[in-house]
Structure formats: C-alpha cells, structure tokens
C-alpha cells in the first residue's frame, strides 16, 4: 500500500495572503493590499491548499468565500498577524482600511463622524463606504461591516442592534404658503409625496413606513435620502424624512408628529472574522459612541437647553 504523501507546514506568508483574500473577497484586492500581482496570489493560495490538503476558498456569487478548512486556517492567519504586530511596537496601534456598506443617511451622519473620531487617535485607519439601501447580504464579500434598516436574517454572521431613528413628515414653508396647512392626516390623501422609489425599495421596514402616507401620490422618488431632503426643501412635495436630516433645516416644518412617526432600527451585520480585527472592532466602538451622542437627533427630540 503506497504511503500517503507528506504534507509540508503551511507558510506564514501564505496564511497572511489568505487573510487578505478573505477580507477583500478578490485576488486583485488582496494583491493591491499586499503589493503582489494576481498570479502570485493565486500561486500562494494553491501552495497553501497543497500544504493543508484541501480547498480553503471557493467562488461565491460576489467573490471568494472561505471553506470550513479555510476558516480554520484563517484563525491561524490572524494569530500570525497579531504576532507580527507585536514585533513592530513602533508602529501605530491601529492601521488599515475598514470597508462599510450602509445607507446614505447613516454613512453621512453616523459613520463619517465616527471614523473622524477614530482617526483623531489612529491616523493610519481609513474608511471606505459603499452607500446602499438594501437587505443584509448573505455573503459579505468585499466589505467588513454592513449597516441595514430593519432586523436582518443572516447566516454565518453577527447582527448587532445599534439603535433607532425616526421618520417624520415634513414640508417646506414655501409649499405650505402655496397649498395651505393640511387640516389632518386624512387631508393628505392625494397630496404629493417625496420618498423612495416604491418598485425599487428592497427594505421591508422602509416600505412599511409608508403606511401613514398610503393615500398620497408619488411626486419625486429617489434611492438617495439626501435627494428626498433637497426635493422637500424645494417644495416638490411632502417628504417622509429622517428627523436627523430634516430637523436642522429651518425652512422645513414637521407635520403631525404625534400621528406620523415611524421608528426604525439600524442593525450592524459583520462577518465573524471582522470581529477579530482590532481596527474593525475599534470602528464598531466608534459607531456605538456616535449613535449614543446623536440619540436625541436620531429620535427627533429637541436639544436640551441649559
């Protein structure tokens, strides 16, 4: 009976390459991060698979995804990364890129100030944002963290409730001067609405938020919430807007706050390996701090005086 072939010890360099591919989702992205070409990345992953005796990556819908063997190897790769950090005490404590997918409003009002606060302490950390309003992806390829509206249903991922925000109905002072103040919520039937494009809206919580405006007629619809704010300020219609974006504008008036108030949750979804990245963990802490700081604005509460 022939002897089984001997397997060599996996290379620490190959493990670091696997770590980069797992975080980037693509060989080209990993190569850019490490300063290597696509061919070298592919060759080193092949060498790692030969050393381990099985596949560590398989192609997913949006890029490379870890196999169970790959996830096992990833834990060793993270240990190698931590050991290398300890050998370079002169380097900043945190460095690297955090990749985030989030809604437009969250990206501007929460994520950007959170990263500014983190960079004040760790200037070698940076943030890349993919602005999107969608359901949580089942495979987070190419991003470390994802923020969605509504409780996500995901597998092989961690979901964390960050906090809530409020949608209210707003109109510009100019529009109210022309059309008059509606006497009641029922009087809004047939009036122009500024909100998301209904046929393209993929988020159940945002779709359900239309319930108080069902009798209204779409006037300006967009996938971008900042367009909603600008269109409402221009007098294109009554806008169903996040309070934290609308309240700072003196030319907007909130209507029927006791009757039209939709409270929606922000949820953070992340791959388990992201929670083992010190930079990602620090950014999550910065997001939580910013959410706490902005709580009153998110919920449409006036700032306390004195």
GROMACS .gro file of C-alpha atoms in nm:
model
  306
    1UNK     CA    1   0.000   0.000   0.000
    2UNK     CA    2   0.162   0.329  -0.104
    3UNK     CA    3   0.240   0.576   0.172
    4UNK     CA    4   0.034   0.891   0.191
    5UNK     CA    5   0.220   1.196   0.063
    6UNK     CA    6   0.381   1.407   0.334
    7UNK     CA    7   0.229   1.749   0.383
    8UNK     CA    8   0.458   2.042   0.449
    9UNK     CA    9   0.396   2.304   0.716
   10UNK     CA   10   0.190   2.594   0.582
   11UNK     CA   11   0.391   2.909   0.518
   12UNK     CA   12   0.319   3.209   0.740
   13UNK     CA   13   0.336   3.428   0.428
   14UNK     CA   14   0.070   3.212   0.260
   15UNK     CA   15  -0.152   3.245   0.567
   16UNK     CA   16  -0.122   3.625   0.554
   17UNK     CA   17  -0.221   3.612   0.186
   18UNK     CA   18  -0.527   3.401   0.276
   19UNK     CA   19  -0.618   3.662   0.538
   20UNK     CA   20  -0.602   3.939   0.276
   21UNK     CA   21  -0.816   3.743   0.027
   22UNK     CA   22  -1.074   3.665   0.297
   23UNK     CA   23  -1.101   4.036   0.381
   24UNK     CA   24  -1.100   4.165   0.023
   25UNK     CA   25  -1.304   3.887  -0.143
   26UNK     CA   26  -1.085   3.904  -0.454
   27UNK     CA   27  -0.729   3.820  -0.554
   28UNK     CA   28  -0.683   4.162  -0.713
   29UNK     CA   29  -0.792   4.342  -0.395
   30UNK     CA   30  -0.563   4.125  -0.183
   31UNK     CA   31  -0.280   4.190  -0.427
   32UNK     CA   32  -0.331   4.566  -0.405
   33UNK     CA   33  -0.323   4.547  -0.027
   34UNK     CA   34  -0.006   4.336  -0.018
   35UNK     CA   35   0.174   4.475  -0.323
   36UNK     CA   36   0.157   4.145  -0.513
   37UNK     CA   37   0.015   4.057  -0.854
   38UNK     CA   38  -0.285   3.834  -0.917
   39UNK     CA   39  -0.071   3.542  -1.036
   40UNK     CA   40   0.140   3.541  -0.721
   41UNK     CA   41  -0.170   3.548  -0.500
   42UNK     CA   42  -0.321   3.253  -0.689
   43UNK     CA   43   0.005   3.057  -0.670
   44UNK     CA   44   0.044   3.111  -0.295
   45UNK     CA   45  -0.318   3.011  -0.225
   46UNK     CA   46  -0.258   2.696  -0.429
   47UNK     CA   47   0.056   2.623  -0.223
   48UNK     CA   48  -0.139   2.671   0.100
   49UNK     CA   49  -0.411   2.433  -0.019
   50UNK     CA   50  -0.149   2.170  -0.104
   51UNK     CA   51   0.006   2.209   0.240
   52UNK     CA   52  -0.332   2.178   0.414
   53UNK     CA   53  -0.464   1.904   0.187
   54UNK     CA   54  -0.785   2.072   0.075
   55UNK     CA   55  -0.959   2.382  -0.059
   56UNK     CA   56  -0.950   2.695   0.153
   57UNK     CA   57  -1.152   2.915  -0.087
   58UNK     CA   58  -1.443   2.864  -0.322
   59UNK     CA   59  -1.606   3.107  -0.561
   60UNK     CA   60  -1.922   3.272  -0.429
   61UNK     CA   61  -2.172   3.495  -0.603
   62UNK     CA   62  -1.965   3.808  -0.535
   63UNK     CA   63  -1.611   3.677  -0.482
   64UNK     CA   64  -1.402   3.424  -0.293
   65UNK     CA   65  -1.558   3.265   0.018
   66UNK     CA   66  -1.383   3.061   0.288
   67UNK     CA   67  -1.445   2.688   0.313
   68UNK     CA   68  -1.457   2.526   0.661
   69UNK     CA   69  -1.088   2.440   0.617
   70UNK     CA   70  -1.024   2.800   0.513
   71UNK     CA   71  -1.197   2.930   0.826
   72UNK     CA   72  -0.977   2.702   1.036
   73UNK     CA   73  -0.667   2.834   0.856
   74UNK     CA   74  -0.790   3.191   0.898
   75UNK     CA   75  -0.769   3.163   1.276
   76UNK     CA   76  -0.402   3.068   1.242
   77UNK     CA   77  -0.351   3.354   0.995
   78UNK     CA   78  -0.490   3.603   1.247
   79UNK     CA   79  -0.250   3.467   1.510
   80UNK     CA   80   0.037   3.529   1.268
   81UNK     CA   81  -0.086   3.883   1.206
   82UNK     CA   82  -0.104   3.953   1.579
   83UNK     CA   83   0.247   3.815   1.630
   84UNK     CA   84   0.382   4.042   1.354
   85UNK     CA   85   0.218   4.342   1.518
   86UNK     CA   86   0.388   4.260   1.847
   87UNK     CA   87   0.725   4.257   1.665
   88UNK     CA   88   0.666   4.616   1.546
   89UNK     CA   89   0.591   4.813   1.863
   90UNK     CA   90   0.698   5.140   1.700
   91UNK     CA   91   0.409   5.127   1.453
   92UNK     CA   92   0.071   5.288   1.538
   93UNK     CA   93  -0.158   5.069   1.745
   94UNK     CA   94  -0.419   5.056   1.468
   95UNK     CA   95  -0.382   5.079   1.093
   96UNK     CA   96  -0.568   4.962   0.785
   97UNK     CA   97  -0.891   5.004   0.593
   98UNK     CA   98  -1.242   4.935   0.721
   99UNK     CA   99  -1.493   4.869   0.442
  100UNK     CA  100  -1.854   4.951   0.522
  101UNK     CA  101  -2.181   4.911   0.334
  102UNK     CA  102  -2.453   5.137   0.475
  103UNK     CA  103  -2.743   5.362   0.386
  104UNK     CA  104  -2.673   5.715   0.267
  105UNK     CA  105  -2.805   5.882   0.581
  106UNK     CA  106  -2.616   5.654   0.820
  107UNK     CA  107  -2.298   5.690   0.615
  108UNK     CA  108  -2.303   6.069   0.637
  109UNK     CA  109  -2.449   6.129   0.982
  110UNK     CA  110  -2.305   5.839   1.183
  111UNK     CA  111  -2.022   5.654   1.006
  112UNK     CA  112  -1.823   5.954   0.883
  113UNK     CA  113  -1.810   6.136   1.221
  114UNK     CA  114  -1.730   5.803   1.390
  115UNK     CA  115  -1.432   5.749   1.162
  116UNK     CA  116  -1.319   6.110   1.213
  117UNK     CA  117  -1.313   6.048   1.589
  118UNK     CA  118  -1.123   5.721   1.541
  119UNK     CA  119  -0.869   5.880   1.307
  120UNK     CA  120  -0.801   6.151   1.562
  121UNK     CA  121  -0.646   5.876   1.776
  122UNK     CA  122  -0.527   5.643   1.498
  123UNK     CA  123  -0.446   5.842   1.181
  124UNK     CA  124  -0.345   5.532   0.985
  125UNK     CA  125  -0.701   5.395   0.989
  126UNK     CA  126  -0.927   5.477   0.692
  127UNK     CA  127  -1.285   5.407   0.588
  128UNK     CA  128  -1.431   5.302   0.253
  129UNK     CA  129  -1.811   5.334   0.224
  130UNK     CA  130  -2.040   5.164  -0.026
  131UNK     CA  131  -2.366   5.358   0.008
  132UNK     CA  132  -2.665   5.125  -0.043
  133UNK     CA  133  -3.020   5.086   0.085
  134UNK     CA  134  -3.087   4.712   0.076
  135UNK     CA  135  -3.142   4.399   0.278
  136UNK     CA  136  -2.845   4.242   0.452
  137UNK     CA  137  -2.639   4.033   0.212
  138UNK     CA  138  -2.598   3.662   0.280
  139UNK     CA  139  -2.233   3.686   0.172
  140UNK     CA  140  -2.040   3.997   0.276
  141UNK     CA  141  -1.769   3.983   0.010
  142UNK     CA  142  -1.552   4.293  -0.021
  143UNK     CA  143  -1.688   4.464   0.294
  144UNK     CA  144  -1.611   4.411   0.662
  145UNK     CA  145  -1.929   4.561   0.806
  146UNK     CA  146  -2.281   4.627   0.680
  147UNK     CA  147  -2.547   4.853   0.832
  148UNK     CA  148  -2.908   4.791   0.733
  149UNK     CA  149  -3.251   4.921   0.833
  150UNK     CA  150  -3.466   4.653   0.997
  151UNK     CA  151  -3.367   4.333   1.176
  152UNK     CA  152  -3.160   4.118   0.938
  153UNK     CA  153  -3.194   3.744   0.885
  154UNK     CA  154  -2.843   3.622   0.811
  155UNK     CA  155  -2.636   3.308   0.840
  156UNK     CA  156  -2.273   3.280   0.947
  157UNK     CA  157  -2.270   3.644   1.054
  158UNK     CA  158  -2.311   3.852   1.368
  159UNK     CA  159  -2.601   4.100   1.392
  160UNK     CA  160  -2.589   4.388   1.641
  161UNK     CA  161  -2.867   4.641   1.710
  162UNK     CA  162  -2.703   4.984   1.704
  163UNK     CA  163  -3.009   5.196   1.783
  164UNK     CA  164  -3.317   5.355   1.627
  165UNK     CA  165  -3.409   5.659   1.425
  166UNK     CA  166  -3.738   5.829   1.338
  167UNK     CA  167  -3.906   5.921   1.010
  168UNK     CA  168  -4.146   6.215   1.012
  169UNK     CA  169  -4.348   6.402   0.752
  170UNK     CA  170  -4.206   6.741   0.652
  171UNK     CA  171  -4.298   7.024   0.417
  172UNK     CA  172  -4.120   7.340   0.314
  173UNK     CA  173  -4.256   7.671   0.437
  174UNK     CA  174  -4.292   7.775   0.074
  175UNK     CA  175  -4.511   7.473  -0.008
  176UNK     CA  176  -4.732   7.536   0.293
  177UNK     CA  177  -4.770   7.901   0.192
  178UNK     CA  178  -4.889   7.795  -0.154
  179UNK     CA  179  -5.108   7.496  -0.064
  180UNK     CA  180  -5.205   7.570   0.294
  181UNK     CA  181  -5.152   7.358   0.605
  182UNK     CA  182  -5.341   7.025   0.583
  183UNK     CA  183  -5.612   7.009   0.847
  184UNK     CA  184  -5.549   6.643   0.933
  185UNK     CA  185  -5.358   6.332   0.830
  186UNK     CA  186  -5.664   6.225   0.628
  187UNK     CA  187  -5.644   6.553   0.433
  188UNK     CA  188  -5.305   6.442   0.296
  189UNK     CA  189  -5.477   6.199   0.057
  190UNK     CA  190  -5.390   6.298  -0.298
  191UNK     CA  191  -5.107   6.528  -0.190
  192UNK     CA  192  -4.757   6.490  -0.345
  193UNK     CA  193  -4.510   6.266  -0.160
  194UNK     CA  194  -4.129   6.263  -0.166
  195UNK     CA  195  -3.985   5.923  -0.069
  196UNK     CA  196  -3.813   5.612  -0.204
  197UNK     CA  197  -3.899   5.457  -0.541
  198UNK     CA  198  -4.158   5.202  -0.434
  199UNK     CA  199  -4.081   4.947  -0.708
  200UNK     CA  200  -3.709   4.951  -0.621
  201UNK     CA  201  -3.736   4.952  -0.243
  202UNK     CA  202  -3.586   4.630  -0.104
  203UNK     CA  203  -3.614   4.710   0.267
  204UNK     CA  204  -3.935   4.590   0.432
  205UNK     CA  205  -3.909   4.833   0.724
  206UNK     CA  206  -3.884   5.134   0.491
  207UNK     CA  207  -4.171   5.004   0.279
  208UNK     CA  208  -4.390   4.957   0.588
  209UNK     CA  209  -4.313   5.316   0.692
  210UNK     CA  210  -4.531   5.435   0.401
  211UNK     CA  211  -4.845   5.319   0.583
  212UNK     CA  212  -4.926   5.667   0.715
  213UNK     CA  213  -4.894   5.818   0.366
  214UNK     CA  214  -5.070   5.550   0.157
  215UNK     CA  215  -5.320   5.793   0.010
  216UNK     CA  216  -5.051   6.031  -0.113
  217UNK     CA  217  -4.921   6.042  -0.470
  218UNK     CA  218  -4.552   5.998  -0.554
  219UNK     CA  219  -4.410   6.328  -0.677
  220UNK     CA  220  -4.032   6.288  -0.651
  221UNK     CA  221  -3.891   5.942  -0.575
  222UNK     CA  222  -3.524   5.852  -0.533
  223UNK     CA  223  -3.297   5.583  -0.395
  224UNK     CA  224  -3.097   5.857  -0.218
  225UNK     CA  225  -3.230   6.008   0.106
  226UNK     CA  226  -3.038   6.332   0.054
  227UNK     CA  227  -3.240   6.382  -0.266
  228UNK     CA  228  -3.554   6.342  -0.055
  229UNK     CA  229  -3.441   6.625   0.172
  230UNK     CA  230  -3.345   6.860  -0.112
  231UNK     CA  231  -3.665   6.788  -0.308
  232UNK     CA  232  -3.876   6.856   0.001
  233UNK     CA  233  -3.692   7.181   0.069
  234UNK     CA  234  -3.751   7.282  -0.294
  235UNK     CA  235  -4.126   7.237  -0.245
  236UNK     CA  236  -4.169   6.931  -0.466
  237UNK     CA  237  -4.397   6.765  -0.212
  238UNK     CA  238  -4.435   6.644   0.145
  239UNK     CA  239  -4.125   6.446   0.243
  240UNK     CA  240  -4.116   6.136   0.462
  241UNK     CA  241  -3.771   6.211   0.601
  242UNK     CA  242  -3.532   6.105   0.877
  243UNK     CA  243  -3.568   6.360   1.157
  244UNK     CA  244  -3.191   6.381   1.197
  245UNK     CA  245  -3.157   6.508   0.839
  246UNK     CA  246  -3.468   6.728   0.825
  247UNK     CA  247  -3.472   6.899   1.166
  248UNK     CA  248  -3.155   7.106   1.112
  249UNK     CA  249  -3.326   7.290   0.822
  250UNK     CA  250  -3.525   7.592   0.938
  251UNK     CA  251  -3.716   7.601   0.609
  252UNK     CA  252  -3.878   7.263   0.683
  253UNK     CA  253  -4.180   7.212   0.910
  254UNK     CA  254  -4.267   6.879   1.065
  255UNK     CA  255  -4.635   6.790   1.034
  256UNK     CA  256  -4.849   6.576   1.268
  257UNK     CA  257  -4.555   6.449   1.479
  258UNK     CA  258  -4.790   6.270   1.718
  259UNK     CA  259  -4.956   6.076   1.439
  260UNK     CA  260  -4.681   6.028   1.180
  261UNK     CA  261  -4.369   5.893   1.345
  262UNK     CA  262  -4.209   5.578   1.212
  263UNK     CA  263  -3.935   5.439   1.438
  264UNK     CA  264  -3.684   5.222   1.252
  265UNK     CA  265  -3.382   5.026   1.377
  266UNK     CA  266  -3.025   5.033   1.249
  267UNK     CA  267  -2.858   4.690   1.261
  268UNK     CA  268  -2.489   4.616   1.211
  269UNK     CA  269  -2.401   4.289   1.034
  270UNK     CA  270  -2.046   4.162   1.022
  271UNK     CA  271  -1.852   3.853   0.934
  272UNK     CA  272  -1.721   3.669   1.244
  273UNK     CA  273  -1.362   3.726   1.130
  274UNK     CA  274  -1.424   4.103   1.125
  275UNK     CA  275  -1.485   4.091   1.499
  276UNK     CA  276  -1.131   3.962   1.538
  277UNK     CA  277  -0.980   4.258   1.351
  278UNK     CA  278  -0.872   4.525   1.602
  279UNK     CA  279  -0.936   4.805   1.353
  280UNK     CA  280  -1.290   4.687   1.278
  281UNK     CA  281  -1.364   4.638   1.650
  282UNK     CA  282  -1.241   4.992   1.723
  283UNK     CA  283  -1.460   5.131   1.445
  284UNK     CA  284  -1.765   4.946   1.581
  285UNK     CA  285  -1.697   5.107   1.920
  286UNK     CA  286  -1.675   5.446   1.748
  287UNK     CA  287  -2.009   5.380   1.573
  288UNK     CA  288  -2.171   5.299   1.907
  289UNK     CA  289  -2.030   5.616   2.063
  290UNK     CA  290  -2.159   5.829   1.775
  291UNK     CA  291  -2.503   5.664   1.796
  292UNK     CA  292  -2.519   5.748   2.168
  293UNK     CA  293  -2.404   6.105   2.104
  294UNK     CA  294  -2.664   6.156   1.830
  295UNK     CA  295  -2.951   5.972   2.003
  296UNK     CA  296  -3.177   6.276   2.051
  297UNK     CA  297  -3.128   6.393   1.691
  298UNK     CA  298  -3.196   6.042   1.558
  299UNK     CA  299  -3.523   6.027   1.751
  300UNK     CA  300  -3.632   6.377   1.652
  301UNK     CA  301  -3.607   6.519   2.003
  302UNK     CA  302  -3.525   6.888   2.050
  303UNK     CA  303  -3.188   6.952   2.218
  304UNK     CA  304  -3.200   7.027   2.588
  305UNK     CA  305  -3.143   7.390   2.683
  306UNK     CA  306  -2.910   7.483   2.968
   0.00000   0.00000   0.00000
